[in-house]
Amino acid sequence: MTRFDTRLERLERALVAADADGAVVATGSNARYLTGFAGERDRALLFVVTPDGERLAVSPEQYTGQVRRAIRADGVHLHSVPHNSARSVARGVAERLPASHGRYLIDEELSAGELYHLERALPDATVDLLGPVVTPMRATKDESERRALRRAARLTDEVSRAVREEGADVVGTTERELAVEIRARLHERGAEGVAFPVVVASGPNGALPTQYRHGDRTIERGEPVVLDFGGFFDGYASDQTRTVVFAGEPSASYVEAHDAVREALQTGIDRVEPGTTGGELDAAVREVITEHGYGDQFTTGTGHGVGLRAHEPPSIAPGSDDVLEPGMVFSVEPGIYVAGEFGVRLETLVLLTERGPEVLNDSPYTWRPP
Amino acid sequence: MTRFDTRLERLERALVAADADGAVVATGSNARYLTGFAGERDRALLFVVTPDGERLAVSPEQYTGQVRRAIRADGVHLHSVPHNSARSVARGVAERLPASHGRYLIDEELSAGELYHLERALPDATVDLLGPVVTPMRATKDESERRALRRAARLTDEVSRAVREEGADVVGTTERELAVEIRARLHERGAEGVAFPVVVASGPNGALPTQYRHGDRTIERGEPVVLDFGGFFDGYASDQTRTVVFAGEPSASYVEAHDAVREALQTGIDRVEPGTTGGELDAAVREVITEHGYGDQFTTGTGHGVGLRAHEPPSIAPGSDDVLEPGMVFSVEPGIYVAGEFGVRLETLVLLTERGPEVLNDSPYTWRPP
């Protein structure tokens, strides 16, 4: 039995428990998780899973060969439809669902076009969302997922080190040039895509977390540059941040803030244990930043889950009730953002194992060039 | 007035004509087309456009700074909502739509989660699809789009030339290694992502168009390799195919088939003119392949539109009624697929200008290495 069969069987049991007559799964992260094949943009494809173990891929005829080869779960039957369109696959699904009056859980990653046609083909069905059933399954990673996430982190660390080693050569280039280079370096190592737009935020741009990616600003001596990036490797995301001064000496206030963030990060890592909530972990990290006098300048949450998506549960943020459990992988990423001056953020991924936290990223935390 | 305002005004007029009370536009290609900002994965964002000229972006509070900076259309107001979730933005849209009983056209690229929450927040509204209104607008490209597509094609041709120049060095590498390299080369030149998974199909794998991308097969001397790839550059896709023999002499039957495909491609390009249907263009190309005795081995359509998506209208395929008009950009890609032996495909993008066809790709068509 493959890991995909194990997951599909869990989903089938969850559908029984949820009293649902079936799940409709879209191309994307759930399809990748359950069947091994995420599908492709511009190629319509839907999956049906029923509580009594029927597994179906509904594909346009011209792509069934690809789908058959790519699916790695057992016992998935192919149902081909004539056209590569949302309407055609949605009608194909409607034909094959067990009952026109059933209750079906639909993957939030379906397109609105697919849902629209599905609802019109099944006017008497009840539609609910699949997320509440499948999200908890995906939050704890199995062995193969842990391996994939370790590998993605390692390859991303290689890029982090390579960029840092350019040292003073980076001075005078623009944020955008460095971002394009980082993207190319991720792809050289086999990334299928970036996990999110590469952040190269120099000087005052570093003080705009969540708001700024990169622009045409030139990187200068003595100024910190927030470097936050990740890629998808074999479907799994990486995500890490270092804040580097490529040449020259930064301000004393920056060095002080960097030290505080470094301490907060270590405190966060040490605080990771089963049963802790995301809110508690966030509070522990935030306390260190606050003690150093920067409480108002840590303007983001502390972290988020990472897996087949770069941002997924659990949430490590003020008030989060998400409970940390063995198998979860998430970021810890404290920061200090001084408006108009600089930003500093350090981020690593942590896998909570049965024996405690395992830090997945190992590139140096220091702001100093090599 | 920017090009985005021109497009939004066209949409507003189209909404009047369609007797709709508003459009709900998702992140993705329509948002990029209408506002200049496609949005980001993992960040909820919806746009509302009404026939009387209201333009609204509904964004989670934490990202409004980014959205404000990124939108390039005038007069777009921001409405912030508390959470980064489909539910939060859908409710924000529902609050701001002109009437709870209205008729709204929704972008097929919304997620099913967004549509689900929108329908529940507006139980008395009528929902229809936006595609029929916006797809014809997007099919004919304006000047800035033509420039972007020319540039994307040129950068992709550079990669095509660079790969060909490796000549005999490619022999002995695997398809996958070459695909990873091609992806990295596209990103080196600034691609934001690949337009579709890179095709490196060697020997008999070349005979599986639409079914095969790349695998672990080693590329051998004397065998043809189908190289089909493209990237997104400034949002716009490229897409071209060459079939190359990196070293040694291929079979006489391959050379003959390559000559036939080359002739069919030229015939297709010459046949492009306003008023021709996609079906007629396909028939003209197919006739050449058939005359050479390979009619049964041209198992795909002849081409597809390219723009902010790699595959969009018009369809150049048997029976297509899509009428070619000035401003359309589409692929012409005849092929011959000999099961178990080899495939050959040549593809270029063509822009139909007011003065006739303009071929966007100029890398050599020959199968010979440099």
CSV table of N, CA, C and O in Angstrom, one decimal, chain A residues 205-307:
chain,number,residue,atom,x,y,z
A,205,ASN,N,13.1,49.6,2.8
A,205,ASN,CA,12.1,48.7,2.3
A,205,ASN,C,11.9,47.4,3.2
A,205,ASN,O,10.9,46.8,3.1
A,206,GLY,N,13.0,47.1,3.9
A,206,GLY,CA,12.9,46.0,4.8
A,206,GLY,C,11.9,46.2,6.0
A,206,GLY,O,11.5,45.2,6.6
A,207,ALA,N,11.5,47.4,6.2
A,207,ALA,CA,10.5,47.7,7.2
A,207,ALA,C,9.1,47.5,6.8
A,207,ALA,O,8.1,47.8,7.5
A,208,LEU,N,8.9,46.9,5.6
A,208,LEU,CA,7.5,46.7,5.0
A,208,LEU,C,7.2,45.2,4.9
A,208,LEU,O,7.0,44.7,3.8
A,209,PRO,N,7.2,44.4,6.0
A,209,PRO,CA,6.9,43.0,5.8
A,209,PRO,C,5.5,42.8,5.4
A,209,PRO,O,4.7,43.7,5.7
A,210,THR,N,5.3,41.8,4.6
A,210,THR,CA,4.0,41.5,3.9
A,210,THR,C,3.6,42.5,2.9
A,210,THR,O,2.7,42.2,2.1
A,211,GLN,N,4.2,43.6,2.8
A,211,GLN,CA,3.8,44.7,1.9
A,211,GLN,C,4.7,44.8,0.7
A,211,GLN,O,4.4,45.4,-0.3
A,212,TYR,N,6.0,44.3,0.9
A,212,TYR,CA,7.0,44.6,-0.1
A,212,TYR,C,7.7,43.4,-0.6
A,212,TYR,O,8.1,42.5,0.3
A,213,ARG,N,7.9,43.2,-1.9
A,213,ARG,CA,8.7,42.0,-2.4
A,213,ARG,C,10.1,42.5,-2.9
A,213,ARG,O,11.1,42.2,-2.2
A,214,HIS,N,10.1,43.2,-4.0
A,214,HIS,CA,11.4,43.8,-4.4
A,214,HIS,C,11.1,44.8,-5.4
A,214,HIS,O,10.0,44.9,-5.9
A,215,GLY,N,12.0,45.7,-5.6
A,215,GLY,CA,11.8,46.8,-6.6
A,215,GLY,C,13.1,47.2,-7.3
A,215,GLY,O,14.0,46.4,-7.3
A,216,ASP,N,13.2,48.5,-7.7
A,216,ASP,CA,14.3,48.9,-8.5
A,216,ASP,C,15.4,49.6,-7.6
A,216,ASP,O,16.3,50.2,-8.2
A,217,ARG,N,15.2,49.5,-6.3
A,217,ARG,CA,16.2,50.2,-5.5
A,217,ARG,C,17.6,49.5,-5.5
A,217,ARG,O,17.7,48.3,-5.6
A,218,THR,N,18.6,50.3,-5.5
A,218,THR,CA,20.0,49.8,-5.6
A,218,THR,C,20.5,49.5,-4.1
A,218,THR,O,20.2,50.2,-3.2
A,219,ILE,N,21.1,48.3,-4.0
A,219,ILE,CA,21.6,47.9,-2.7
A,219,ILE,C,22.9,48.6,-2.4
A,219,ILE,O,23.8,48.6,-3.2
A,220,GLU,N,23.0,49.2,-1.2
A,220,GLU,CA,24.1,50.1,-0.8
A,220,GLU,C,25.0,49.4,0.3
A,220,GLU,O,24.5,48.5,1.0
A,221,ARG,N,26.2,49.8,0.4
A,221,ARG,CA,27.1,49.4,1.5
A,221,ARG,C,26.4,49.7,2.9
A,221,ARG,O,25.8,50.7,3.0
A,222,GLY,N,26.7,48.8,3.8
A,222,GLY,CA,26.3,49.1,5.2
A,222,GLY,C,24.8,48.9,5.5
A,222,GLY,O,24.4,49.2,6.6
A,223,GLU,N,24.0,48.6,4.5
A,223,GLU,CA,22.6,48.5,4.8
A,223,GLU,C,22.1,47.1,4.8
A,223,GLU,O,22.6,46.2,4.0
A,224,PRO,N,21.2,46.7,5.7
A,224,PRO,CA,20.7,45.4,5.8
A,224,PRO,C,19.7,45.1,4.6
A,224,PRO,O,19.0,46.0,4.2
A,225,VAL,N,19.7,43.8,4.2
A,225,VAL,CA,18.8,43.4,3.1
A,225,VAL,C,18.1,42.2,3.6
A,225,VAL,O,18.7,41.2,4.0
A,226,VAL,N,16.8,42.3,3.7
A,226,VAL,CA,15.9,41.1,4.1
A,226,VAL,C,15.8,40.2,2.9
A,226,VAL,O,15.3,40.6,1.8
A,227,LEU,N,16.2,39.0,3.0
A,227,LEU,CA,16.2,38.0,1.9
A,227,LEU,C,15.3,36.8,2.4
A,227,LEU,O,15.7,36.0,3.2
A,228,ASP,N,14.1,36.8,1.8
A,228,ASP,CA,13.1,35.8,2.2
A,228,ASP,C,12.6,35.1,1.0
A,228,ASP,O,12.0,35.7,0.1
A,229,PHE,N,12.9,33.8,0.9
A,229,PHE,CA,12.5,33.1,-0.3
A,229,PHE,C,12.3,31.6,-0.1
A,229,PHE,O,12.8,31.1,1.0
A,230,GLY,N,11.7,31.0,-1.0
A,230,GLY,CA,11.5,29.5,-1.0
A,230,GLY,C,11.0,29.0,-2.3
A,230,GLY,O,10.6,29.8,-3.2
A,231,GLY,N,11.1,27.7,-2.5
A,231,GLY,CA,10.7,27.2,-3.8
A,231,GLY,C,9.9,25.9,-3.5
A,231,GLY,O,9.8,25.5,-2.4
A,232,PHE,N,9.2,25.4,-4.5
A,232,PHE,CA,8.6,24.1,-4.5
A,232,PHE,C,9.5,23.1,-5.0
A,232,PHE,O,10.0,23.2,-6.2
A,233,PHE,N,9.8,22.0,-4.2
A,233,PHE,CA,10.7,20.9,-4.7
A,233,PHE,C,9.9,19.7,-4.5
A,233,PHE,O,9.4,19.3,-3.4
A,234,ASP,N,9.7,18.9,-5.6
A,234,ASP,CA,8.8,17.7,-5.6
A,234,ASP,C,7.5,18.1,-4.9
A,234,ASP,O,7.0,17.3,-4.1
A,235,GLY,N,7.0,19.2,-5.1
A,235,GLY,CA,5.7,19.6,-4.6
A,235,GLY,C,5.7,20.3,-3.3
A,235,GLY,O,4.7,21.0,-2.9
A,236,TYR,N,6.8,20.2,-2.5
A,236,TYR,CA,6.8,20.7,-1.2
A,236,TYR,C,7.5,22.0,-1.1
A,236,TYR,O,8.6,22.2,-1.7
A,237,ALA,N,7.0,22.9,-0.2
A,237,ALA,CA,7.6,24.3,-0.2
A,237,ALA,C,8.7,24.4,0.8
A,237,ALA,O,8.8,23.7,1.8
A,238,SER,N,9.6,25.4,0.6
A,238,SER,CA,10.6,25.8,1.5
A,238,SER,C,10.3,27.3,1.8
A,238,SER,O,9.6,27.9,1.0
A,239,ASP,N,10.9,27.8,2.9
A,239,ASP,CA,10.6,29.2,3.2
A,239,ASP,C,11.6,29.6,4.3
A,239,ASP,O,11.5,29.0,5.4
A,240,GLN,N,12.5,30.5,4.1
A,240,GLN,CA,13.5,30.9,5.1
A,240,GLN,C,13.9,32.3,4.8
A,240,GLN,O,13.7,32.8,3.7
A,241,THR,N,14.3,33.0,5.9
A,241,THR,CA,14.7,34.4,5.8
A,241,THR,C,16.0,34.6,6.5
A,241,THR,O,16.2,34.1,7.6
A,242,ARG,N,16.9,35.4,5.9
A,242,ARG,CA,18.1,35.9,6.5
A,242,ARG,C,18.1,37.4,6.2
A,242,ARG,O,17.6,37.8,5.2
A,243,THR,N,18.7,38.1,7.1
A,243,THR,CA,18.9,39.6,6.9
A,243,THR,C,20.4,39.8,6.9
A,243,THR,O,21.1,39.6,7.9
A,244,VAL,N,20.9,40.3,5.7
A,244,VAL,CA,22.4,40.3,5.5
A,244,VAL,C,22.8,41.7,5.2
A,244,VAL,O,22.1,42.5,4.5
A,245,VAL,N,24.0,42.0,5.7
A,245,VAL,CA,24.7,43.3,5.2
A,245,VAL,C,25.8,42.8,4.3
A,245,VAL,O,26.8,42.2,4.8
A,246,PHE,N,25.8,43.1,3.0
A,246,PHE,CA,26.7,42.5,2.1
A,246,PHE,C,28.1,43.1,2.2
A,246,PHE,O,29.1,42.4,1.8
A,247,ALA,N,28.2,44.3,2.6
A,247,ALA,CA,29.5,44.9,2.7
A,247,ALA,C,29.4,46.1,3.7
A,247,ALA,O,28.4,46.7,3.8
A,248,GLY,N,30.5,46.4,4.4
A,248,GLY,CA,30.5,47.6,5.2
A,248,GLY,C,29.9,47.3,6.6
A,248,GLY,O,29.5,46.2,6.9
A,249,GLU,N,29.8,48.3,7.4
A,249,GLU,CA,29.3,48.2,8.8
A,249,GLU,C,27.9,48.8,8.9
A,249,GLU,O,27.7,49.9,8.5
A,250,PRO,N,27.0,48.0,9.4
A,250,PRO,CA,25.6,48.6,9.6
A,250,PRO,C,25.6,49.5,10.9
A,250,PRO,O,26.6,49.5,11.6
A,251,SER,N,24.5,50.1,11.1
A,251,SER,CA,24.3,51.0,12.3
A,251,SER,C,24.3,50.1,13.5
A,251,SER,O,23.9,48.9,13.5
A,252,ALA,N,24.6,50.8,14.7
A,252,ALA,CA,24.6,50.0,15.9
A,252,ALA,C,23.1,49.6,16.3
A,252,ALA,O,22.9,48.5,16.8
A,253,SER,N,22.2,50.4,15.9
A,253,SER,CA,20.8,50.1,16.2
A,253,SER,C,20.3,48.8,15.4
A,253,SER,O,19.6,48.0,15.9
A,254,TYR,N,20.9,48.7,14.2
A,254,TYR,CA,20.5,47.5,13.5
A,254,TYR,C,21.1,46.3,14.1
A,254,TYR,O,20.5,45.2,14.3
A,255,VAL,N,22.4,46.3,14.5
A,255,VAL,CA,23.1,45.2,15.2
A,255,VAL,C,22.3,44.8,16.4
A,255,VAL,O,22.1,43.6,16.7
A,256,GLU,N,21.9,45.8,17.2
A,256,GLU,CA,21.1,45.5,18.4
A,256,GLU,C,19.8,44.8,18.1
A,256,GLU,O,19.4,43.8,18.7
A,257,ALA,N,19.1,45.3,17.1
A,257,ALA,CA,17.8,44.7,16.7
A,257,ALA,C,18.1,43.2,16.2
A,257,ALA,O,17.3,42.3,16.5
A,258,HIS,N,19.1,43.0,15.4
A,258,HIS,CA,19.4,41.7,14.9
A,258,HIS,C,19.7,40.7,16.1
A,258,HIS,O,19.2,39.6,16.0
A,259,ASP,N,20.4,41.2,17.0
A,259,ASP,CA,20.7,40.3,18.2
A,259,ASP,C,19.4,39.9,18.9
A,259,ASP,O,19.2,38.8,19.3
A,260,ALA,N,18.5,40.9,19.0
A,260,ALA,CA,17.2,40.6,19.7
A,260,ALA,C,16.4,39.6,18.9
A,260,ALA,O,15.7,38.7,19.5
A,261,VAL,N,16.4,39.7,17.6
A,261,VAL,CA,15.6,38.8,16.8
A,261,VAL,C,16.2,37.4,16.8
A,261,VAL,O,15.5,36.4,16.9
A,262,ARG,N,17.5,37.4,16.8
A,262,ARG,CA,18.2,36.1,16.9
A,262,ARG,C,17.8,35.4,18.2
A,262,ARG,O,17.6,34.2,18.2
A,263,GLU,N,17.8,36.1,19.3
A,263,GLU,CA,17.4,35.5,20.6
A,263,GLU,C,16.0,35.1,20.6
A,263,GLU,O,15.6,34.0,21.1
A,264,ALA,N,15.1,35.9,20.0
A,264,ALA,CA,13.7,35.5,20.0
A,264,ALA,C,13.5,34.3,19.2
A,264,ALA,O,12.7,33.4,19.5
A,265,LEU,N,14.2,34.1,18.1
A,265,LEU,CA,14.1,32.9,17.3
A,265,LEU,C,14.5,31.7,18.1
A,265,LEU,O,13.8,30.7,18.1
A,266,GLN,N,15.6,31.8,18.8
A,266,GLN,CA,16.1,30.6,19.5
A,266,GLN,C,15.1,30.3,20.6
A,266,GLN,O,14.7,29.1,20.9
A,267,THR,N,14.5,31.3,21.3
A,267,THR,CA,13.5,31.1,22.3
A,267,THR,C,12.3,30.4,21.7
A,267,THR,O,11.8,29.5,22.3
A,268,GLY,N,11.9,30.8,20.5
A,268,GLY,CA,10.8,30.2,19.9
A,268,GLY,C,11.0,28.7,19.6
A,268,GLY,O,10.2,27.9,19.9
A,269,ILE,N,12.2,28.4,19.0
A,269,ILE,CA,12.5,27.0,18.7
A,269,ILE,C,12.5,26.2,20.0
A,269,ILE,O,11.9,25.1,20.0
A,270,ASP,N,13.1,26.7,21.0
A,270,ASP,CA,13.1,25.9,22.3
A,270,ASP,C,11.7,25.7,22.9
A,270,ASP,O,11.5,24.8,23.7
A,271,ARG,N,10.8,26.6,22.5
A,271,ARG,CA,9.5,26.5,23.1
A,271,ARG,C,8.6,25.6,22.4
A,271,ARG,O,7.4,25.3,22.8
A,272,VAL,N,9.0,25.0,21.2
A,272,VAL,CA,8.2,24.2,20.4
A,272,VAL,C,8.0,22.8,21.1
A,272,VAL,O,9.0,22.1,21.3
A,273,GLU,N,6.8,22.5,21.5
A,273,GLU,CA,6.5,21.1,22.0
A,273,GLU,C,5.1,20.8,21.8
A,273,GLU,O,4.2,21.6,21.7
A,274,PRO,N,4.8,19.5,21.8
A,274,PRO,CA,3.4,19.1,21.6
A,274,PRO,C,2.5,19.7,22.6
A,274,PRO,O,2.9,19.7,23.8
A,275,GLY,N,1.3,20.1,22.2
A,275,GLY,CA,0.4,20.7,23.1
A,275,GLY,C,0.4,22.2,23.3
A,275,GLY,O,-0.6,22.8,23.7
A,276,THR,N,1.5,22.8,22.9
A,276,THR,CA,1.6,24.2,22.9
A,276,THR,C,0.7,24.7,21.8
A,276,THR,O,0.6,24.1,20.7
A,277,THR,N,0.0,25.8,22.0
A,277,THR,CA,-0.8,26.4,21.0
A,277,THR,C,0.0,27.4,20.2
A,277,THR,O,1.0,27.9,20.6
A,278,GLY,N,-0.4,27.7,19.0
A,278,GLY,CA,0.2,28.7,18.1
A,278,GLY,C,0.2,30.1,18.8
A,278,GLY,O,1.2,30.8,18.7
A,279,GLY,N,-0.8,30.4,19.6
A,279,GLY,CA,-0.8,31.6,20.3
A,279,GLY,C,0.2,31.7,21.4
A,279,GLY,O,0.9,32.7,21.7
A,280,GLU,N,0.4,30.5,22.1
A,280,GLU,CA,1.4,30.5,23.2
A,280,GLU,C,2.8,30.6,22.6
A,280,GLU,O,3.7,31.3,23.2
A,281,LEU,N,3.1,29.9,21.5
A,281,LEU,CA,4.4,30.1,20.9
A,281,LEU,C,4.7,31.5,20.4
A,281,LEU,O,5.7,32.1,20.7
A,282,ASP,N,3.6,32.1,19.8
A,282,ASP,CA,3.8,33.5,19.4
A,282,ASP,C,4.1,34.4,20.6
A,282,ASP,O,5.0,35.3,20.5
A,283,ALA,N,3.4,34.2,21.7
A,283,ALA,CA,3.6,35.0,22.9
A,283,ALA,C,5.0,34.9,23.4
A,283,ALA,O,5.6,35.9,23.8
A,284,ALA,N,5.5,33.7,23.4
A,284,ALA,CA,6.9,33.4,23.9
A,284,ALA,C,7.9,34.2,23.1
A,284,ALA,O,8.9,34.8,23.6
A,285,VAL,N,7.7,34.2,21.8
A,285,VAL,CA,8.7,34.8,20.9
A,285,VAL,C,8.5,36.4,21.1
A,285,VAL,O,9.5,37.1,21.2
A,286,ARG,N,7.3,36.8,21.1
A,286,ARG,CA,7.0,38.2,21.2
A,286,ARG,C,7.5,38.8,22.5
A,286,ARG,O,8.0,40.0,22.5
A,287,GLU,N,7.5,38.0,23.5
A,287,GLU,CA,8.0,38.5,24.8
A,287,GLU,C,9.5,38.9,24.8
A,287,GLU,O,9.9,40.0,25.3
A,288,VAL,N,10.3,38.1,24.1
A,288,VAL,CA,11.7,38.5,23.9
A,288,VAL,C,11.9,39.8,23.2
A,288,VAL,O,12.6,40.7,23.6
A,289,ILE,N,11.1,39.9,22.1
A,289,ILE,CA,11.2,41.2,21.3
A,289,ILE,C,10.8,42.4,22.2
A,289,ILE,O,11.4,43.4,22.2
A,290,THR,N,9.7,42.1,23.0
A,290,THR,CA,9.2,43.2,23.8
A,290,THR,C,10.2,43.6,24.9
A,290,THR,O,10.4,44.8,25.2
A,291,GLU,N,10.8,42.6,25.5
A,291,GLU,CA,11.8,42.8,26.5
A,291,GLU,C,13.0,43.7,26.0
A,291,GLU,O,13.5,44.5,26.8
A,292,HIS,N,13.3,43.5,24.7
A,292,HIS,CA,14.3,44.3,24.2
A,292,HIS,C,13.8,45.7,23.7
A,292,HIS,O,14.6,46.5,23.2
A,293,GLY,N,12.5,46.0,23.9
A,293,GLY,CA,12.0,47.3,23.7
A,293,GLY,C,11.5,47.5,22.3
A,293,GLY,O,11.2,48.6,21.9
A,294,TYR,N,11.3,46.4,21.5
A,294,TYR,CA,10.8,46.5,20.2
A,294,TYR,C,9.4,46.0,20.0
A,294,TYR,O,9.0,45.7,18.8
A,295,GLY,N,8.7,45.8,21.0
A,295,GLY,CA,7.4,45.1,21.0
A,295,GLY,C,6.5,45.7,19.9
A,295,GLY,O,5.8,45.0,19.1
A,296,ASP,N,6.4,47.1,19.8
A,296,ASP,CA,5.5,47.7,18.8
A,296,ASP,C,6.1,47.5,17.3
A,296,ASP,O,5.3,47.8,16.4
A,297,GLN,N,7.3,47.1,17.2
A,297,GLN,CA,7.9,47.0,15.9
A,297,GLN,C,7.9,45.5,15.3
A,297,GLN,O,8.5,45.3,14.3
A,298,PHE,N,7.3,44.6,16.1
A,298,PHE,CA,7.1,43.2,15.6
A,298,PHE,C,5.7,43.2,15.1
A,298,PHE,O,4.8,42.8,15.9
A,299,THR,N,5.5,43.6,13.9
A,299,THR,CA,4.1,43.9,13.4
A,299,THR,C,3.4,42.7,12.7
A,299,THR,O,2.4,42.9,12.1
A,300,THR,N,4.1,41.6,12.7
A,300,THR,CA,3.5,40.4,12.0
A,300,THR,C,3.2,39.3,13.0
A,300,THR,O,3.6,39.4,14.2
A,301,GLY,N,2.6,38.2,12.5
A,301,GLY,CA,2.6,37.0,13.3
A,301,GLY,C,3.9,36.3,13.4
A,301,GLY,O,4.9,36.8,12.7
A,302,THR,N,4.0,35.2,14.2
A,302,THR,CA,5.3,34.6,14.3
A,302,THR,C,5.6,33.5,13.3
A,302,THR,O,6.7,33.2,13.0
A,303,GLY,N,4.5,32.9,12.7
A,303,GLY,CA,4.8,31.8,11.8
A,303,GLY,C,3.5,31.2,11.2
A,303,GLY,O,2.4,31.6,11.6
A,304,HIS,N,3.8,30.2,10.4
A,304,HIS,CA,2.7,29.5,9.6
A,304,HIS,C,3.1,28.2,9.2
A,304,HIS,O,4.3,27.9,9.0
A,305,GLY,N,2.2,27.3,9.1
A,305,GLY,CA,2.5,25.9,8.6
A,305,GLY,C,3.0,26.0,7.1
A,305,GLY,O,2.7,26.9,6.4
A,306,VAL,N,3.8,24.9,6.8
A,306,VAL,CA,4.4,24.8,5.4
A,306,VAL,C,4.2,23.4,5.0
A,306,VAL,O,4.5,22.5,5.8
A,307,GLY,N,3.9,23.2,3.8
A,307,GLY,CA,3.8,21.8,3.3
A,307,GLY,C,3.6,21.8,1.8
A,307,GLY,O,4.5,22.4,1.1
